[in-house]
Short mmCIF file of C-alpha atoms in Angstrom, two decimals:
data_model
loop_
_atom_site.label_atom_id
_atom_site.label_comp_id
_atom_site.label_asym_id
_atom_site.label_seq_id
_atom_site.Cartn_x
_atom_site.Cartn_y
_atom_site.Cartn_z
CA MET F 111 17.88 -0.55 -2.53
CA PRO F 112 15.92 2.51 -1.24
CA LEU F 113 12.16 2.22 -1.44
CA GLN F 114 10.64 4.92 -3.62
CA ILE F 115 7.39 6.61 -2.62
CA THR F 116 5.03 5.02 -5.12
CA PRO F 117 1.54 6.36 -5.94
CA LEU F 118 0.03 3.56 -3.83
CA ILE F 119 1.98 4.70 -0.75
CA LYS F 120 1.20 8.36 -1.49
CA GLN F 121 -2.51 7.53 -1.54
CA SER F 122 -2.19 5.77 1.81
CA THR F 123 -0.48 8.85 3.26
CA VAL F 124 -3.31 11.08 2.01
CA ASN F 125 -5.86 8.76 3.64
CA ILE F 126 -4.09 9.14 6.99
CA ARG F 127 -4.23 12.92 6.65
CA LYS F 128 -7.93 12.67 5.80
CA ASN F 129 -8.52 10.61 8.94
CA GLU F 130 -6.69 13.23 11.01
CA ARG F 131 -9.09 15.83 9.62
CA GLU F 132 -12.03 13.58 10.47
CA ILE F 133 -10.81 13.41 14.08
CA SER F 134 -10.58 17.20 14.17
CA ALA F 135 -14.05 17.51 12.64
CA ALA F 136 -15.50 15.06 15.20
CA LYS F 137 -13.97 17.02 18.09
CA GLY F 138 -15.37 20.20 16.58
CA MET F 139 -18.90 18.83 17.06
CA LEU F 140 -18.40 19.30 20.83
CA LEU F 141 -18.08 23.06 20.32
CA PRO F 142 -20.95 25.52 19.94
CA SER F 143 -21.88 27.02 16.59
CA VAL F 144 -22.06 30.83 16.60
CA ASN F 145 -23.78 32.98 14.00
CA ALA F 146 -24.13 36.72 13.67
CA GLY F 147 -26.46 38.66 11.42
CA VAL F 148 -27.83 42.04 10.52
CA SER F 149 -30.97 42.98 8.61
CA HIS F 150 -32.21 46.28 7.11
CA ASN F 151 -35.93 46.46 6.32
CA TYR F 152 -38.54 48.94 5.08
CA GLY F 153 -42.25 48.67 5.81
CA PHE F 154 -45.04 50.48 3.87
CA GLY F 155 -48.69 50.69 4.84
CA SER F 156 -50.42 49.41 7.93
CA SER F 157 -47.88 48.80 10.66
CA ILE F 158 -47.36 49.07 14.42
CA ASN F 159 -46.07 52.44 15.52
CA GLN F 160 -43.33 51.62 18.01
CA ASN F 161 -43.85 54.97 19.76
CA THR F 162 -47.62 54.62 20.40
CA ASN F 163 -47.91 50.84 20.04
CA GLN F 164 -50.89 51.46 17.76
CA ARG F 165 -51.48 50.22 14.23
CA GLU F 166 -51.26 53.08 11.75
CA ALA F 167 -50.73 53.65 8.07
CA ILE F 168 -47.05 54.58 8.18
CA ASN F 169 -43.80 53.91 6.37
CA THR F 170 -41.01 52.55 8.59
CA GLN F 171 -37.37 51.57 8.66
CA TYR F 172 -36.43 48.63 10.83
CA ASP F 173 -32.84 47.40 11.43
CA GLN F 174 -31.87 44.40 13.55
CA ILE F 175 -28.55 42.92 14.69
CA TYR F 176 -28.09 39.62 16.50
CA VAL F 177 -25.60 37.01 17.68
CA GLN F 178 -26.78 33.45 18.24
CA ALA F 179 -25.00 30.41 19.71
CA ASN F 180 -26.29 26.82 19.62
CA TRP F 181 -24.64 24.04 21.59
CA GLU F 182 -25.29 20.33 21.79
CA LEU F 183 -24.55 19.95 25.49
CA VAL F 184 -25.13 16.18 25.62
CA ASN F 185 -25.08 14.01 22.51
CA TRP F 186 -23.32 10.66 22.94
CA LYS F 187 -23.01 10.23 19.19
CA ASN F 188 -20.44 13.06 19.09
CA TYR F 189 -18.16 11.35 21.63
CA LEU F 190 -18.50 7.97 19.92
CA THR F 191 -17.69 9.52 16.54
CA ILE F 192 -14.40 10.84 17.94
CA SER F 193 -13.47 7.31 19.03
CA LEU F 194 -14.46 5.94 15.63
CA SER F 195 -12.32 8.54 13.84
CA LYS F 196 -9.29 7.56 15.93
CA ILE F 197 -9.83 3.88 15.09
CA ASN F 198 -10.13 4.75 11.39
CA LYS F 199 -6.83 6.62 11.55
CA GLU F 200 -5.09 3.64 13.17
CA SER F 201 -6.58 1.44 10.46
CA SER F 202 -5.21 3.79 7.78
CA VAL F 203 -1.73 3.57 9.31
CA TYR F 204 -1.84 -0.23 9.05
CA LYS F 205 -3.15 0.03 5.49
CA MET F 206 -0.21 2.28 4.62
CA LYS F 207 2.19 -0.29 6.10
CA LEU F 208 0.37 -2.96 4.08
CA ALA F 209 0.84 -0.88 0.92
CA GLN F 210 4.53 -0.50 1.75
CA ASN F 211 4.86 -4.27 2.22
CA GLU F 212 3.12 -4.94 -1.08
CA VAL F 213 5.50 -2.55 -2.84
CA LYS F 214 8.54 -4.11 -1.12
CA MET F 215 7.52 -7.66 -2.01
CA ASN F 216 6.79 -6.70 -5.59
CA VAL F 217 10.15 -4.92 -5.88
CA ILE F 218 11.96 -7.94 -4.43
CA MET F 219 10.36 -10.33 -6.92
CA MET F 220 11.00 -7.96 -9.85
CA PHE F 221 14.61 -7.44 -8.71
CA PHE F 222 15.42 -11.15 -8.63
CA THR F 223 13.60 -11.76 -11.91
CA TYR F 224 15.86 -9.10 -13.43
CA GLN F 225 19.00 -10.55 -11.84
CA ASN F 226 18.18 -14.06 -13.09
CA SER F 227 17.51 -12.77 -16.60
CA LYS F 228 20.87 -10.94 -16.51
CA SER F 229 22.64 -14.08 -15.37
CA TRP F 230 21.06 -16.14 -18.15
CA LEU F 231 22.05 -13.53 -20.73
CA GLU F 232 25.65 -13.59 -19.44
CA VAL F 233 25.71 -17.38 -19.72
CA LEU F 234 24.51 -17.22 -23.33
CA GLN F 235 27.03 -14.49 -24.19
CA THR F 236 29.82 -16.59 -22.70
CA GLN F 237 28.61 -19.65 -24.58
CA ILE F 238 28.45 -17.81 -27.92
CA SER F 239 31.85 -16.24 -27.37
CA GLY F 240 33.29 -19.67 -26.63
CA ILE F 241 31.61 -21.18 -29.70
CA GLU F 242 33.06 -18.52 -31.99
CA ASP F 243 36.55 -19.19 -30.63
CA GLN F 244 35.94 -22.91 -30.92
CA ILE F 245 34.89 -22.56 -34.57
CA LYS F 246 38.16 -20.76 -35.38
CA ARG F 247 40.26 -23.40 -33.62
CA THR F 248 38.31 -26.25 -35.21
CA GLU F 249 38.67 -24.75 -38.72
CA LYS F 250 42.45 -24.61 -38.24
CA GLU F 251 42.49 -28.20 -37.09
CA VAL F 252 40.38 -29.20 -40.11
CA GLU F 253 42.95 -27.52 -42.36
CA ILE F 254 45.76 -29.61 -40.93
CA GLY F 255 43.63 -32.76 -40.96
CA ASN F 256 43.21 -33.22 -37.20
CA ARG F 257 39.43 -32.72 -37.28
CA PRO F 258 36.68 -33.74 -39.72
CA LYS F 259 34.85 -30.98 -41.60
CA SER F 260 31.58 -32.08 -39.98
CA ASP F 261 32.80 -30.76 -36.61
CA VAL F 262 32.65 -27.20 -37.98
CA TYR F 263 29.15 -27.72 -39.41
CA ASP F 264 27.90 -29.15 -36.10
CA ILE F 265 29.22 -26.21 -34.10
CA LYS F 266 27.92 -23.58 -36.54
CA ALA F 267 24.47 -25.18 -36.52
CA ASN F 268 24.30 -24.82 -32.75
CA LEU F 269 25.65 -21.27 -32.92
CA GLY F 270 22.54 -20.15 -34.82
CA THR F 271 20.29 -21.68 -32.16
CA MET F 272 22.28 -19.98 -29.39
CA GLN F 273 22.10 -16.59 -31.15
CA GLU F 274 18.31 -16.91 -31.36
CA GLN F 275 18.20 -17.67 -27.64
CA LEU F 276 20.41 -14.63 -27.02
CA VAL F 277 17.91 -12.29 -28.71
CA SER F 278 15.08 -13.69 -26.54
CA ALA F 279 17.27 -13.39 -23.41
CA LYS F 280 18.03 -9.71 -24.15
CA ASN F 281 14.32 -9.03 -24.57
CA LEU F 282 13.58 -10.84 -21.29
CA ARG F 283 16.26 -8.81 -19.49
CA ASP F 284 14.95 -5.51 -20.87
CA LEU F 285 11.33 -6.32 -19.98
CA SER F 286 12.29 -7.45 -16.47
CA LYS F 287 14.17 -4.19 -15.91
CA ILE F 288 11.16 -2.18 -17.13
CA ASN F 289 8.98 -4.08 -14.64
CA LEU F 290 11.49 -3.43 -11.86
CA LEU F 291 11.64 0.30 -12.61
CA ASN F 292 7.83 0.37 -12.73
CA ALA F 293 7.65 -1.33 -9.32
CA LEU F 294 9.89 1.45 -7.99
CA ALA F 295 7.79 4.15 -9.70
CA ILE F 296 10.82 5.23 -11.78
CA THR F 297 9.96 6.37 -15.29
CA LYS F 298 13.50 6.82 -16.64
CA ASP F 299 16.11 4.09 -17.04
CA THR F 300 18.85 5.85 -15.10
CA LEU F 301 19.76 3.11 -12.60
CA ASP F 302 21.78 -0.06 -12.72
CA PHE F 303 20.94 -2.81 -10.24
CA ILE F 304 23.72 -4.88 -8.71
CA MET F 305 23.29 -8.11 -6.78
CA PRO F 306 25.11 -7.69 -3.43
CA GLU F 307 27.00 -10.58 -1.87
CA GLU F 308 24.55 -12.30 0.44
CA HIS F 309 25.25 -14.86 3.14
CA LEU F 310 22.52 -17.47 3.31
CA ILE F 311 20.75 -17.75 6.66
CA ASP F 312 18.46 -20.25 8.29
CA SER F 313 14.98 -19.22 9.37
CA ASN F 314 13.36 -20.50 12.52
CA PHE F 315 10.73 -22.63 10.79
CA ASN F 316 10.79 -25.22 13.55
CA ASP F 317 9.14 -22.78 15.96
CA SER F 318 5.56 -23.98 16.45
CA ASN F 319 4.39 -20.36 16.58
CA PHE F 320 6.29 -19.30 13.45
CA VAL F 321 3.21 -18.77 11.25
CA GLN F 322 1.13 -17.26 14.07
CA ASN F 323 3.86 -14.76 14.99
CA LEU F 324 4.19 -13.56 11.40
CA LEU F 325 0.41 -13.44 11.08
CA GLU F 326 -0.08 -11.25 14.13
CA LYS F 327 2.62 -8.80 13.01
CA ASN F 328 1.22 -8.48 9.51
CA PRO F 329 -0.40 -5.07 8.81
CA ALA F 330 -3.21 -6.72 6.81
CA TYR F 331 -4.20 -8.66 9.93
CA GLN F 332 -3.86 -5.59 12.15
CA ALA F 333 -5.93 -3.52 9.71
CA VAL F 334 -8.82 -6.01 9.69
CA LEU F 335 -8.80 -6.06 13.52
CA LYS F 336 -9.18 -2.27 13.46
CA GLN F 337 -11.95 -2.67 10.90
CA ILE F 338 -13.83 -4.93 13.34
CA GLN F 339 -13.34 -2.36 16.12
CA ALA F 340 -14.68 0.35 13.84
CA GLN F 341 -17.80 -1.69 13.00
CA GLN F 342 -18.39 -2.41 16.69
CA LYS F 343 -18.12 1.32 17.38
CA ASN F 344 -20.66 1.92 14.61
CA VAL F 345 -23.07 -0.31 16.54
CA ASP F 346 -22.68 2.00 19.57
CA ILE F 347 -23.17 5.05 17.36
CA ALA F 348 -26.36 3.56 15.92
CA ARG F 349 -27.64 2.78 19.42
CA SER F 350 -27.03 6.38 20.49
CA GLY F 351 -30.09 7.20 18.41
CA TYR F 352 -32.17 5.79 21.29
CA LEU F 353 -30.70 8.29 23.77
CA PRO F 354 -32.00 11.81 24.51
CA THR F 355 -29.98 14.88 23.60
CA LEU F 356 -29.65 18.13 25.54
CA ASN F 357 -29.27 21.38 23.59
CA GLY F 358 -28.60 24.93 24.70
CA ALA F 359 -29.02 28.21 22.86
CA TYR F 360 -28.14 31.83 23.55
CA THR F 361 -29.26 34.85 21.54
CA TRP F 362 -28.32 38.52 21.88
CA SER F 363 -30.20 41.00 19.69
CA SER F 364 -31.15 44.62 19.33
CA PHE F 365 -32.96 46.79 16.79
CA TYR F 366 -33.34 50.30 15.40
CA ASN F 367 -36.74 51.61 14.29
CA LYS F 368 -37.96 54.90 12.79
CA ILE F 369 -40.90 56.32 10.90
CA LEU F 370 -39.74 57.61 7.55
CA GLY F 371 -39.95 61.39 7.34
CA GLN F 372 -40.13 61.85 11.12
CA PRO F 373 -37.39 62.45 13.69
CA ALA F 374 -36.15 59.44 15.69
CA ALA F 375 -33.64 58.66 18.40
CA ASP F 376 -30.02 58.04 17.34
CA PHE F 377 -29.10 54.62 16.03
CA SER F 378 -26.55 53.92 18.79
CA GLU F 379 -28.97 55.04 21.49
CA GLN F 380 -31.76 52.79 20.23
CA ILE F 381 -29.37 49.84 19.98
CA LYS F 382 -28.45 50.33 23.64
CA LEU F 383 -32.05 50.66 24.75
CA ASN F 384 -33.45 47.78 22.70
CA LYS F 385 -30.91 45.11 23.71
CA ASN F 386 -32.35 41.70 24.37
CA GLN F 387 -30.82 38.40 25.54
CA GLN F 388 -32.34 34.95 25.51
CA LEU F 389 -31.03 31.71 27.02
CA SER F 390 -32.78 28.42 26.40
CA PHE F 391 -32.35 24.71 26.99
CA GLY F 392 -34.07 21.86 25.21
CA LEU F 393 -34.25 18.14 25.90
CA ASN F 394 -35.01 15.98 22.88
CA ILE F 395 -36.27 12.48 23.74
CA PRO F 396 -36.64 9.98 20.87
CA VAL F 397 -40.03 8.27 21.04
CA PHE F 398 -40.67 6.82 17.60
CA ASN F 399 -38.48 7.27 14.54
CA LYS F 400 -40.07 4.97 11.95
CA LEU F 401 -37.85 2.08 13.11
CA GLN F 402 -34.83 3.81 11.59
CA VAL F 403 -32.63 3.52 14.69
CA LYS F 404 -33.49 -0.16 15.17
CA ASN F 405 -32.69 -0.93 11.54
CA ASN F 406 -29.44 1.04 11.72
CA VAL F 407 -28.40 -0.95 14.80
CA GLU F 408 -29.16 -4.27 13.11
CA ILE F 409 -27.28 -3.24 9.95
CA ALA F 410 -24.28 -2.21 12.08
CA LYS F 411 -24.35 -5.62 13.81
CA LEU F 412 -24.36 -7.37 10.42
CA ASN F 413 -21.34 -5.28 9.41
CA VAL F 414 -19.52 -6.58 12.49
CA ILE F 415 -20.29 -10.15 11.45
CA ASN F 416 -19.13 -9.41 7.92
CA SER F 417 -15.88 -7.88 9.21
CA ASN F 418 -15.19 -11.04 11.20
CA TYR F 419 -15.57 -13.03 7.98
CA ASP F 420 -13.11 -10.60 6.38
CA LYS F 421 -10.71 -11.45 9.19
CA ASP F 422 -11.09 -15.17 8.48
CA ILE F 423 -10.35 -14.55 4.79
CA ILE F 424 -7.27 -12.48 5.66
CA ILE F 425 -6.02 -15.19 8.03
CA ASN F 426 -6.47 -17.87 5.36
CA ASP F 427 -4.72 -15.80 2.68
CA LEU F 428 -1.82 -14.78 4.95
CA THR F 429 -1.37 -18.34 6.24
CA LYS F 430 -1.24 -19.56 2.66
CA SER F 431 1.30 -16.87 1.68
CA ILE F 432 3.53 -17.50 4.71
CA ASN F 433 3.47 -21.28 4.25
CA SER F 434 4.11 -20.84 0.52
CA ILE F 435 7.20 -18.70 1.16
CA LYS F 436 8.33 -21.18 3.82
CA ALA F 437 7.97 -24.12 1.41
CA GLN F 438 9.73 -22.27 -1.43
CA PHE F 439 12.54 -21.24 0.93
CA LEU F 440 13.13 -24.81 2.13
CA ASN F 441 12.94 -26.14 -1.43
CA ALA F 442 15.33 -23.50 -2.77
CA GLN F 443 17.73 -24.06 0.13
CA GLU F 444 17.75 -27.83 -0.40
CA LYS F 445 18.27 -27.40 -4.14
CA TYR F 446 21.12 -24.94 -3.59
CA ASN F 447 22.85 -27.26 -1.12
CA LEU F 448 22.67 -30.13 -3.63
CA LEU F 449 23.96 -27.99 -6.50
CA GLU F 450 26.74 -26.56 -4.37
CA ALA F 451 27.80 -30.02 -3.19
CA ASN F 452 27.92 -31.31 -6.79
CA PHE F 453 29.46 -28.15 -8.25
CA GLU F 454 33.07 -29.18 -7.68
CA ASN F 455 32.46 -32.56 -9.37
CA GLN F 456 30.95 -30.81 -12.39
CA LYS F 457 33.95 -28.48 -12.53
CA LEU F 458 36.40 -31.38 -12.48
CA SER F 459 34.35 -33.19 -15.13
CA PHE F 460 34.51 -30.14 -17.42
CA GLN F 461 38.29 -29.80 -16.92
CA LYS F 462 38.83 -33.44 -17.84
CA SER F 463 36.65 -33.08 -20.94
CA GLU F 464 38.60 -29.99 -21.95
CA GLU F 465 41.86 -31.98 -21.71
CA LYS F 466 40.38 -34.79 -23.82
CA TYR F 467 39.24 -32.31 -26.47
CA LYS F 468 42.68 -30.71 -26.68
CA GLU F 469 44.26 -34.15 -27.00
CA GLY F 470 41.84 -35.08 -29.82
CA LEU F 471 40.07 -37.71 -27.74
CA MET F 472 36.72 -35.89 -27.90
CA ASP F 473 34.95 -34.41 -30.92
CA ALA F 474 34.07 -30.71 -31.05
CA TYR F 475 30.30 -31.20 -30.80
CA THR F 476 30.55 -33.39 -27.69
CA PHE F 477 32.89 -30.87 -26.04
CA PHE F 478 30.48 -28.11 -27.04
CA LEU F 479 27.71 -29.91 -25.15
CA VAL F 480 29.94 -30.53 -22.11
CA ARG F 481 31.01 -26.88 -22.03
CA ASN F 482 27.44 -25.61 -22.28
CA ASN F 483 26.35 -28.01 -19.55
CA TRP F 484 29.10 -26.61 -17.34
CA LEU F 485 27.99 -23.04 -18.01
CA GLN F 486 24.38 -24.07 -17.38
CA ALA F 487 25.45 -25.58 -14.06
CA ASN F 488 27.04 -22.24 -13.13
CA TYR F 489 23.78 -20.46 -13.95
CA ASN F 490 21.70 -23.00 -12.04
CA LEU F 491 23.83 -22.48 -8.94
CA ILE F 492 23.53 -18.68 -9.19
CA ASN F 493 19.79 -18.90 -9.87
CA SER F 494 19.27 -21.29 -6.96
CA LYS F 495 21.16 -19.01 -4.58
CA ASN F 496 19.13 -16.03 -5.81
CA ASP F 497 15.96 -18.00 -5.09
CA VAL F 498 17.06 -18.66 -1.51
CA VAL F 499 17.96 -14.99 -0.99
CA GLN F 500 14.65 -13.88 -2.56
CA GLN F 501 12.60 -16.02 -0.18
CA THR F 502 14.74 -14.74 2.70
CA GLU F 503 14.01 -11.13 1.74
CA LEU F 504 10.29 -11.87 1.43
CA LEU F 505 10.33 -13.36 4.93
CA ARG F 506 12.09 -10.26 6.24
CA VAL F 507 9.24 -8.16 4.86
CA LEU F 508 6.72 -10.35 6.66
CA GLU F 509 8.79 -10.05 9.83
CA ASN F 510 8.77 -6.23 9.47
CA GLU F 511 12.55 -6.13 9.23
CA LEU F 512 12.66 -4.21 5.92
#
């Protein structure tokens, strides 16, 4: 069945896009920042006369324009942040794959729960249909004296129990379908789910590296490895606080000045004459920063240790999950093989009992039990095969084949 884009996967996609923006933002820190400005000012009272360079009691107009660029020429933190952003993006990709796997595994389990509930409902419907036909035949035989009246009472008593089970089975089927649709992020019941014909396969459990191979391919494991890399990069970023930084700055400016009420040179002419440029470089050397850098480095180191513990937890959880699926697969496969081998004997036993019942050698209640046991055996075989296929599909998810 096609995998729908669930809200969980959509969130993971948004996180990847956010990380791409963080990479772009980190690269942007290598570029200069440029600002431009203009100011228009009036001065009243004692001021410097720009014409005589003497302080006088005058009213003036002063306009200034400027362009300023600042550039961090050398700051190792900027380069390290770019590397960290790339690692975070790779981690987000693995987390998205992990979200996809979680959705797939949940859908698989909900799908087979729904299929099993459907199969059980079909068994009950077949049983009830057979009981109703059996009641009619038994009543006719009672009329002609071939059967005792108690046979009818026995069958009708069990019919009520079966009908009660049918109501519960319908509810179970409906709830399991709601859960399946929810797992697929489908809000309207517009789909019908069909169990395809599956050929059972053997998995290579005898490979000594089986668990390790699945573990290393798992996105949860890959994501925690990227998390450790990110924390190690944070240690380098924290240490960059010990290193000096080199900054550069460039400023271009000019101004226009006039005494209010007096003639003055044209604006454009003054701007040309009063142009000024300034280029500067500054080296900032950290000497003492209240132990902040040292503490940041030590905290970053502790985060690395903590991430390694996260890795151990992930390994334990994944190993448990893989071994659990392996054990359930082997158990389901063994159970299916046993049921399949005994299925033909159960079929022959039912056919013989049916002949005895028709010949009057078996009472209706006993045949009712035999028939229901035969139908139950059919369901058990279907359910067992579904269990094998379910575990197979779960393994395919872990092997990144879905």
